[in-house]
Short mmCIF file of C-alpha atoms and ligand atoms in Angstrom, two decimals:
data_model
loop_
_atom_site.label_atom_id
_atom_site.label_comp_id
_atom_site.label_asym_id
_atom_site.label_seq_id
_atom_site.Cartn_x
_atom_site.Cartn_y
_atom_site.Cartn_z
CA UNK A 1 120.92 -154.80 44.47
CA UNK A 2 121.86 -153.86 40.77
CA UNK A 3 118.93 -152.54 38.47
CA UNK A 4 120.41 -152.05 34.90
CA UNK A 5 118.33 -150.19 32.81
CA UNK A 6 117.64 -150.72 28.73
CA UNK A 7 120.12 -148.64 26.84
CA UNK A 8 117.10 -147.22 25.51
CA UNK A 9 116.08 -146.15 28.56
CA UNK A 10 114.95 -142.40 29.41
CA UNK A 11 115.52 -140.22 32.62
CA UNK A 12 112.00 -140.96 33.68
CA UNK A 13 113.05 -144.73 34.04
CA UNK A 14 115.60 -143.65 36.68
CA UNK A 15 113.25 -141.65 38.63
CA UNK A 16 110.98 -144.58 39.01
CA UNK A 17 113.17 -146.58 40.07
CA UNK A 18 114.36 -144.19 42.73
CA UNK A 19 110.16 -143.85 43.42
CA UNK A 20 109.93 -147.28 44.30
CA UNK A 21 113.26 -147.50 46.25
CA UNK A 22 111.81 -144.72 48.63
CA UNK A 23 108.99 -147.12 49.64
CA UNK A 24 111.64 -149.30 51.43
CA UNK A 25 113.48 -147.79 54.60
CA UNK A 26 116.92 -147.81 54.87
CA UNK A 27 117.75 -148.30 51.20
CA UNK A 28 119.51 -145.64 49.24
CA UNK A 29 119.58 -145.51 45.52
CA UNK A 30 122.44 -144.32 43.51
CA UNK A 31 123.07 -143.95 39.71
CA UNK A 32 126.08 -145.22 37.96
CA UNK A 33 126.45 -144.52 34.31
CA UNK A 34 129.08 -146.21 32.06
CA UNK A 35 129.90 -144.89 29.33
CA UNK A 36 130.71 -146.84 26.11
CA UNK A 37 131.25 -146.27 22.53
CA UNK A 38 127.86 -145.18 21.15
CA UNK A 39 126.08 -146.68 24.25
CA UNK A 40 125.41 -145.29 27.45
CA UNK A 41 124.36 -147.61 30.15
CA UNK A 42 122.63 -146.93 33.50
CA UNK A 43 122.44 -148.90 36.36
CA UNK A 44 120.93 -147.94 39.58
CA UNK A 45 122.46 -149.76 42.84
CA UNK A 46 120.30 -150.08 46.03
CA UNK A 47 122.58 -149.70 48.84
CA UNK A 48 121.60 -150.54 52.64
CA UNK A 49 119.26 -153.07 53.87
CA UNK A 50 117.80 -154.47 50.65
CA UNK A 51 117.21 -158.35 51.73
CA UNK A 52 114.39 -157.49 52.80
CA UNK A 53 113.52 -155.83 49.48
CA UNK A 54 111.83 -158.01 46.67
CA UNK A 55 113.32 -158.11 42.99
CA UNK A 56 109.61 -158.06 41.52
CA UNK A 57 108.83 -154.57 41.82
CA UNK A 58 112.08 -153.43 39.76
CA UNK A 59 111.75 -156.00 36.83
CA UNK A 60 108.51 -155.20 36.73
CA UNK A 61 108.90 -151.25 35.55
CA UNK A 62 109.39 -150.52 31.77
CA UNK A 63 112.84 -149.87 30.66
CA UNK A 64 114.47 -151.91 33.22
CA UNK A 65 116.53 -154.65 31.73
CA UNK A 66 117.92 -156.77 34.72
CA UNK A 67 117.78 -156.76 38.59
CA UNK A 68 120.86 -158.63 40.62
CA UNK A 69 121.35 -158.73 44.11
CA UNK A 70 125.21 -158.53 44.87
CA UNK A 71 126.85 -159.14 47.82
CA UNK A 72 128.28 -155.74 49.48
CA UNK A 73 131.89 -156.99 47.79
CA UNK A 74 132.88 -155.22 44.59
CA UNK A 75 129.25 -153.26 44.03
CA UNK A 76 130.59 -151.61 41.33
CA UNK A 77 133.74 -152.98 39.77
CA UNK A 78 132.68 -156.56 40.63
CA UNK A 79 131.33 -158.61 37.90
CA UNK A 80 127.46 -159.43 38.87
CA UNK A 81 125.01 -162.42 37.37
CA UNK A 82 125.55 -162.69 33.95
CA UNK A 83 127.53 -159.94 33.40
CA UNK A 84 130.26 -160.97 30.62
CA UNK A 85 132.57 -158.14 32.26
CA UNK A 86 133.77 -156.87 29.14
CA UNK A 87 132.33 -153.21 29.28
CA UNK A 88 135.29 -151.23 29.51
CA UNK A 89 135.77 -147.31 27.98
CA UNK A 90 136.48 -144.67 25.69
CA UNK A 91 138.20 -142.32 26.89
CA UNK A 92 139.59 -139.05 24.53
CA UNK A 93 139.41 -141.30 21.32
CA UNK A 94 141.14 -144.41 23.01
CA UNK A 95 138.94 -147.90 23.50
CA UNK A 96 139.83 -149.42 26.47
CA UNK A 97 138.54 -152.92 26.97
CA UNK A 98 139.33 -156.50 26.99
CA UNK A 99 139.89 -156.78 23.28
CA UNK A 100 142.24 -154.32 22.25
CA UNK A 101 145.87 -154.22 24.18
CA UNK A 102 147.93 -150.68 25.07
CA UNK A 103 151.18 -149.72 25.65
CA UNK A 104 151.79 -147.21 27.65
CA UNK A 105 155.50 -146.17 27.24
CA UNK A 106 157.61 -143.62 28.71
CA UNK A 107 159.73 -141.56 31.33
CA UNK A 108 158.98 -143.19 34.82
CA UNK A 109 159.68 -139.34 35.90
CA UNK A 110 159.61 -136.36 33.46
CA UNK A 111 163.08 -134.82 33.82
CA UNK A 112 163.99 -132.25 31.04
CA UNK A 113 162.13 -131.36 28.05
CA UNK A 114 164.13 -132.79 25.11
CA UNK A 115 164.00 -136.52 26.60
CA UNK A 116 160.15 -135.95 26.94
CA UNK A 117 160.63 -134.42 22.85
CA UNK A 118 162.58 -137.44 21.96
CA UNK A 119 160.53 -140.37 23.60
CA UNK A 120 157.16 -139.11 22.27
CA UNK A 121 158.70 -138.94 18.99
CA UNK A 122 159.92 -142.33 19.18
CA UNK A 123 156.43 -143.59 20.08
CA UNK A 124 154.60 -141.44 17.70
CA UNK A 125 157.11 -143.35 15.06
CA UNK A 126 155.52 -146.42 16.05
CA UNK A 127 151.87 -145.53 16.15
CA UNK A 128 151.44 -145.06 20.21
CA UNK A 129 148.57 -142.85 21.27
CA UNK A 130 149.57 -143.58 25.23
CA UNK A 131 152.43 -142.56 26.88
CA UNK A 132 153.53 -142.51 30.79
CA UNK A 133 154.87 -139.48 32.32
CA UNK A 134 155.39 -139.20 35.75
CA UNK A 135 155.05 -135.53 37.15
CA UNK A 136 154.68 -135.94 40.69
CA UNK A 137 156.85 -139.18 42.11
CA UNK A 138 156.07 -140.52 45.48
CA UNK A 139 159.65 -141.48 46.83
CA UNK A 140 161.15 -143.72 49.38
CA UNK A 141 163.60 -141.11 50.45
CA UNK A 142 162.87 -137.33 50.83
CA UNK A 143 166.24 -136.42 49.57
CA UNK A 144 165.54 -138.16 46.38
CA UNK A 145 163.84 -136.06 42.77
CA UNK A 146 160.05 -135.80 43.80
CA UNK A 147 159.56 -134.97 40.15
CA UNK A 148 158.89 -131.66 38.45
CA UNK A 149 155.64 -131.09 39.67
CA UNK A 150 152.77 -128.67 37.86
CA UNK A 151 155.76 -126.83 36.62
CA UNK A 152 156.80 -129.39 33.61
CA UNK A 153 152.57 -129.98 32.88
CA UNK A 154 152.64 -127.29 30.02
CA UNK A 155 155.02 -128.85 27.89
CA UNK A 156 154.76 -132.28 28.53
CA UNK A 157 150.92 -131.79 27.29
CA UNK A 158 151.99 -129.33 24.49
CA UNK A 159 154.59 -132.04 23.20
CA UNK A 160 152.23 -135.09 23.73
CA UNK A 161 149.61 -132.92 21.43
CA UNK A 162 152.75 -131.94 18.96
CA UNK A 163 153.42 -135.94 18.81
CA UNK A 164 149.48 -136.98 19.10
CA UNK A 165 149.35 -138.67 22.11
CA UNK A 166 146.29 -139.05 23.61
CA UNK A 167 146.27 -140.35 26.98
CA UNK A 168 149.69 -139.74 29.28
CA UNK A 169 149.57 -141.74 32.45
CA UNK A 170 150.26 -139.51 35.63
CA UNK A 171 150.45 -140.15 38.86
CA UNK A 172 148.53 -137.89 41.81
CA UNK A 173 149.70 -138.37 45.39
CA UNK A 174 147.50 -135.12 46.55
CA UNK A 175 143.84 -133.94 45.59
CA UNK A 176 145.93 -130.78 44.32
CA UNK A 177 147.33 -132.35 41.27
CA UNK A 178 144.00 -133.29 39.72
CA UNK A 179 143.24 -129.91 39.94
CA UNK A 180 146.72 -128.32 38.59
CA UNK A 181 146.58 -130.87 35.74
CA UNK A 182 143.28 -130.01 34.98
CA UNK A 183 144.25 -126.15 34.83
CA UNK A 184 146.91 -127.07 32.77
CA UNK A 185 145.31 -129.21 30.27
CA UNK A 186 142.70 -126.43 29.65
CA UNK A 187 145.36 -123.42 29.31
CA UNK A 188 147.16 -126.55 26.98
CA UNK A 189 143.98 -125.95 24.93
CA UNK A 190 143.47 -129.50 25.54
CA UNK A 191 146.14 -131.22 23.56
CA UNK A 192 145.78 -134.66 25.04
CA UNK A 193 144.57 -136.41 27.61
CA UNK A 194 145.03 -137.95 31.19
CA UNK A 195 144.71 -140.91 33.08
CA UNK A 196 144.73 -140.24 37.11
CA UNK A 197 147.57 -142.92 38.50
CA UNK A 198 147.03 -144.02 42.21
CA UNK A 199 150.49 -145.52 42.95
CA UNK A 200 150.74 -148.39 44.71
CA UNK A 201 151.92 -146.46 48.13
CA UNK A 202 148.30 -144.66 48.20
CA UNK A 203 146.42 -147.79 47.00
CA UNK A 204 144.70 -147.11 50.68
CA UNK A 205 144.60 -143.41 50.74
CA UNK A 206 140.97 -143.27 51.07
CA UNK A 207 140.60 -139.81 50.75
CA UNK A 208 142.31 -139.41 47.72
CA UNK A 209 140.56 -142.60 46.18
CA UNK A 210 137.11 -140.49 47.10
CA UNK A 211 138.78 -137.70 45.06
CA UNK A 212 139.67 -139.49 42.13
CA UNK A 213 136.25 -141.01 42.31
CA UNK A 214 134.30 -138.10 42.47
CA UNK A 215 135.35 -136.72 39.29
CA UNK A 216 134.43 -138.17 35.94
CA UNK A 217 136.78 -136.25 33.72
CA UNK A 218 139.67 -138.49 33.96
CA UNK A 219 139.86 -142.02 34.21
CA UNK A 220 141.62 -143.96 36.78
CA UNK A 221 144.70 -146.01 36.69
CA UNK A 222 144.61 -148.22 40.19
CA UNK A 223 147.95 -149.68 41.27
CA UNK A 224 147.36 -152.88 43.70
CA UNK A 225 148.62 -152.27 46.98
CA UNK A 226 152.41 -153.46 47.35
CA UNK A 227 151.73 -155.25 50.58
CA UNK A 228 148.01 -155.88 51.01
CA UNK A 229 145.93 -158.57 49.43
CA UNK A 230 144.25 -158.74 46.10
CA UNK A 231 140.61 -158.26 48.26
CA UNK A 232 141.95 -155.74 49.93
CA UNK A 233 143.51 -153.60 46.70
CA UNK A 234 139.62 -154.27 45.08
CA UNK A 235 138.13 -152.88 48.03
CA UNK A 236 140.15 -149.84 47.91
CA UNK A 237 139.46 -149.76 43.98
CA UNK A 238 135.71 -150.06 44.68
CA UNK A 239 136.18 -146.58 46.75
CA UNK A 240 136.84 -144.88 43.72
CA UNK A 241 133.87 -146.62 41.78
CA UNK A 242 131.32 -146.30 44.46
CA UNK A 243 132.18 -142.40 43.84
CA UNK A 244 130.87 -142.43 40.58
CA UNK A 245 133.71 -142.95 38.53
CA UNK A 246 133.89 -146.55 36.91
CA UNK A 247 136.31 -145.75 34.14
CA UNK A 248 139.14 -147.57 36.07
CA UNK A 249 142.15 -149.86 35.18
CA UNK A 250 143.40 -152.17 37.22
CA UNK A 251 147.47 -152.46 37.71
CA UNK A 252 149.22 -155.43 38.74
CA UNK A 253 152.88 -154.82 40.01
CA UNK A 254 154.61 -156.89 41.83
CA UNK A 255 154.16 -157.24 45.45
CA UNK A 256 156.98 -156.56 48.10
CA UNK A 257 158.55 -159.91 49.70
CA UNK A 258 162.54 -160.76 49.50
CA UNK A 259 161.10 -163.92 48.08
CA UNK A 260 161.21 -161.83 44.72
CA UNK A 261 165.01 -161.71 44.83
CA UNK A 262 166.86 -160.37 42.62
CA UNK A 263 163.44 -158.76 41.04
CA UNK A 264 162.47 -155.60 42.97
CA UNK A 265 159.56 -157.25 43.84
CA UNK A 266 157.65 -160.24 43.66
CA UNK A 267 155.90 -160.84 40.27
CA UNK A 268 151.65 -161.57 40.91
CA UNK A 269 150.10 -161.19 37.32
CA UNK A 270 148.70 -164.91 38.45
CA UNK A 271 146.32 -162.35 39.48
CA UNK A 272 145.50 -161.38 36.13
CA UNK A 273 142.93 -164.00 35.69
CA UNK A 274 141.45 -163.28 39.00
CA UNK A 275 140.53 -159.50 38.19
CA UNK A 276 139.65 -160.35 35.58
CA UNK A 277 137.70 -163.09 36.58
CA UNK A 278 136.01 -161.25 39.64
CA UNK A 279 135.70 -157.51 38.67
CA UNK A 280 134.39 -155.86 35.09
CA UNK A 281 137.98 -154.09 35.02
CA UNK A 282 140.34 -153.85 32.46
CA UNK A 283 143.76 -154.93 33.35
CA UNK A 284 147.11 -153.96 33.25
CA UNK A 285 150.38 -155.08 34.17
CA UNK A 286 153.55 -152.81 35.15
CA UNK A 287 156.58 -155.05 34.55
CA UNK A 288 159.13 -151.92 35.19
CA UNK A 289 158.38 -151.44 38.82
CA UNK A 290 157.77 -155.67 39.13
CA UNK A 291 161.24 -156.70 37.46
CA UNK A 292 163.02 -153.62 38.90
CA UNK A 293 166.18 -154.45 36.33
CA UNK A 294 167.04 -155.09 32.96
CA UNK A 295 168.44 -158.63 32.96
CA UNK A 296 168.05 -160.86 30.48
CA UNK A 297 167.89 -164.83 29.83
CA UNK A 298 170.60 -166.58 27.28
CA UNK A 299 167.92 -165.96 24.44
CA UNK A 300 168.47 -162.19 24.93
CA UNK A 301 164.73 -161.57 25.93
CA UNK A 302 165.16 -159.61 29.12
CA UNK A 303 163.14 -160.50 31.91
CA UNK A 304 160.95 -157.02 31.36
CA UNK A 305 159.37 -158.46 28.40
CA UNK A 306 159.29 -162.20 29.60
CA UNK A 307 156.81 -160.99 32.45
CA UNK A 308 155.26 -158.45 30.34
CA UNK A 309 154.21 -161.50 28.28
CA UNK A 310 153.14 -163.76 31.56
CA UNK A 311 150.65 -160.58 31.94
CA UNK A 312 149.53 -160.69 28.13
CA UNK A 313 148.93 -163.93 28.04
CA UNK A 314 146.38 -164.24 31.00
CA UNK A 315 144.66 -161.61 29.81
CA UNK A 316 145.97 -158.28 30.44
CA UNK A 317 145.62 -155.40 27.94
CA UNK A 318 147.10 -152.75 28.96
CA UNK A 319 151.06 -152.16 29.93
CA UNK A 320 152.59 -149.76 31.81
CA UNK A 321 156.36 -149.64 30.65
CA UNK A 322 159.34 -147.19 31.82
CA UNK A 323 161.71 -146.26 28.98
CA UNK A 324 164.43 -143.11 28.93
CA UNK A 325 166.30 -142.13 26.20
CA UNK A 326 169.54 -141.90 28.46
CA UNK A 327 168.74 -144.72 31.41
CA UNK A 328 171.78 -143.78 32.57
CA UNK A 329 171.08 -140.01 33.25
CA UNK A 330 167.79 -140.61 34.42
CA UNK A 331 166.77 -139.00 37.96
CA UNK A 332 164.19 -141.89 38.85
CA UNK A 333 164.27 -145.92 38.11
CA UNK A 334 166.91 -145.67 35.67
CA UNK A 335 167.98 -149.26 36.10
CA UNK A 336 164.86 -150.39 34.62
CA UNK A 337 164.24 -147.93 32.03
CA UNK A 338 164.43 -149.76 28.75
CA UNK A 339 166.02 -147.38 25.77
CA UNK A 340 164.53 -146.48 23.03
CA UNK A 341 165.65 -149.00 20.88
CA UNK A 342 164.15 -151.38 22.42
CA UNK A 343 160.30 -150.38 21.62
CA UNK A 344 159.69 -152.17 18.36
CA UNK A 345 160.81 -155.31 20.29
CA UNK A 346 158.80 -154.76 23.04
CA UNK A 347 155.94 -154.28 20.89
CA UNK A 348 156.52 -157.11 18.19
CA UNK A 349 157.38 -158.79 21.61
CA UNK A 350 153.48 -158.03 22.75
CA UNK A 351 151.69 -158.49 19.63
CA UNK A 352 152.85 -162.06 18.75
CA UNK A 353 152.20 -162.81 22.76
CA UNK A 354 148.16 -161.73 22.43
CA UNK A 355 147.97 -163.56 18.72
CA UNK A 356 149.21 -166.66 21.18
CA UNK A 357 146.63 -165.68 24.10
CA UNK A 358 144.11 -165.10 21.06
CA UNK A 359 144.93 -168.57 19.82
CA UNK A 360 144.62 -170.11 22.69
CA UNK A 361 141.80 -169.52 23.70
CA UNK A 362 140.41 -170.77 20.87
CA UNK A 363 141.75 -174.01 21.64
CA UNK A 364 140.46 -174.10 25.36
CA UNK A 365 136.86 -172.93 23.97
CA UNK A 366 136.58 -175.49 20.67
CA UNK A 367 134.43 -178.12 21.46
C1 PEP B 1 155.16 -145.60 38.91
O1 PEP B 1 154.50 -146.28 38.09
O2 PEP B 1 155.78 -144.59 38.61
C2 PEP B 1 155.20 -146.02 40.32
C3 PEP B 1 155.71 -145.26 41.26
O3 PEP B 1 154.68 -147.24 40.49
P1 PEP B 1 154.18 -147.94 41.84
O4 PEP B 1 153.19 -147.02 42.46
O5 PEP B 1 153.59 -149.22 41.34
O6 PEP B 1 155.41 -148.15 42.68
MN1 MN B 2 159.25 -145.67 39.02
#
């Protein structure tokens, strides 16, 4: 059972609610707060054996706003009753919702210091606050780069401040790295920001999804899980959630299956209307690590940007992009690195897609 609570409402509404959830055994309350611009909104979730626990009671108390009973699917990322699911985040100055699209450009793995100097400038020339970075890469092979580790975390957060970036994408395979990049951001002096990556080969790493979860500092980045199904990639998302953390984003990328040929991996933002459909999330879609190459069609739009668009257009409003100044030097993905050059398109590419999802919606909705 979900009890949302008037914005309005004070500390002592949450305690009565928890009051009157102690007169029912076996039910255990828990607080969720989400955190929006200018509004802060609490919701307290009744976990355990609640059919047997009336909705009354709860809408009856001052300051609460709605009551839902939920099935044990999704508790917290799941949309619930009339929830319009557009609640989203702001995170280190950065609105993340359903309304406003990011790109989040950059080095699939930081290598040396002047490609990190020249993408963010190249960004920063464009007006991107969000970058990717990868610090720590989880690898197929153990002979392969594993990334630079804590050791590149000082500059790459000293240059993203230099070229005002605020939020760098990173992924964490180990509950080490949240710490070391929180050390580092703080000894930084706080330059930017970060948003926790799971990858999509520790979409089930429970333990780590109970670590990203139980801090509220950064948010989360979810990858679905490569082989699994969509239910089973939200159930490992709502591990995170049910932690206390719902500032999450939800990654499509591709799903592993020869029937993807010649793409690294089979493309699924279909999906992209059913996250967003079923779950409160904000979605994003990774056409790097989907496509896998940089191919194009006779039109000369390569197939990055064609599926980057199939995301877009569903829906999806956030992207999660590899580029490298020097694909060809790179120590990680170069093959689908797009260069630098290529930005503007990518983003004129994007805008005039989510004027056309804008649009059309407008059609589907006219009466
Ligand atoms: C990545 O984005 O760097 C990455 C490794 O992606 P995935 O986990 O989706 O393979
Ligand atoms: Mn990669």
């Amino acid at each position: 059972m979900v009890i949302t609570l008037e914005t309005t409402a004070s500390d002592a509404v949450v305690e009565a609610v928890f009051r009157l959830a102690a007169r029912y055994e076996g039910v255990t309350p828990k607080k969720h707060v989400f955190q929006g611009v200018g509004e802060r909104l609490v919701e307290v979730h009744l976990v355990g054996s609640t059919r047997q626990v009336p909705t009354e009671p709860f809408e009856a108390l001052d300051g609460v706003l709605s009551v839902v009973r939920v099935s044990t699917r999704y508790r917290v990322i799941g949309r619930h009753g009339t929830d319009d699911g557009t609640r989203g985040f702001d995170y280190n100055g950065v609105r993340f919702g359903r309304d406003q699209v990011h790109l989040f450009a950059g080095l699939c793995a930081v290598d040396t210091r002047p490609h990190v100097d020249e993408t963010l400038a190249v960004l920063a020339s464009h007006g991107l606050q969000t970058t990717r970075m990868g610090a720590y890469k989880p690898r197929t092979s153990p002979y392969e780069f594993q990334g630079l580790g804590s050791e590149c975390l000082p500059w790459v957060f000293e240059l993203a401040g230099k070229h005002g970036i605020r939020v760098v994408a990173m992924e964490v395979t180990d509950a080490r790295h949240i710490d070391e990049i929180k050390t580092a951001l703080e000894r930084a002096g706080r330059p930017t920001g970060v948003m926790l990556q799971i990858g999509t080969r520790n979409t089930q790493n429970f333990e780590l999804l109970k670590h990203v979860g139980r801090q509220s500092e950064f948010p989360v980045l979810f990858k679905r899980g490569m082989g699994i199904t969509i239910e089973e990639s939200l159930n490992a998302c709502e591990y995170v959630a049910s932690e206390g953390n719902p500032n999450i984003v939800f990654c499509l990328r591709g799903v592993k299956s020869n029937l993807g040929d010649p793409h690294r991996n089979l493309v699924d933002f279909a999906h992209v209307p059913v996250i967003l459909r079923q779950t409160r999330l904000v979605v994003c879609v990774d056409p790097s690590h989907s496509v896998g190459r940089k191919d194009a069609t006779p039109d000369g739009v390569p197939d990055i940007f064609h599926v980057t668009g199939q995301g877009i257009i569903a829906g999806a409003t956030m992207v999660l992009v590899d580029f490298h100044p020097y694909p060809e030097v790179a120590l990680c993905d170069g093959p689908q690195a797009l260069t630098l050059d290529q930005l503007p398109k990518l983003l004129g590419y994007v805008r005039t897609v989510r004027e056309a999802y804008e649009k059309a919606v407008t059609i589907v909705n006219a009466s």
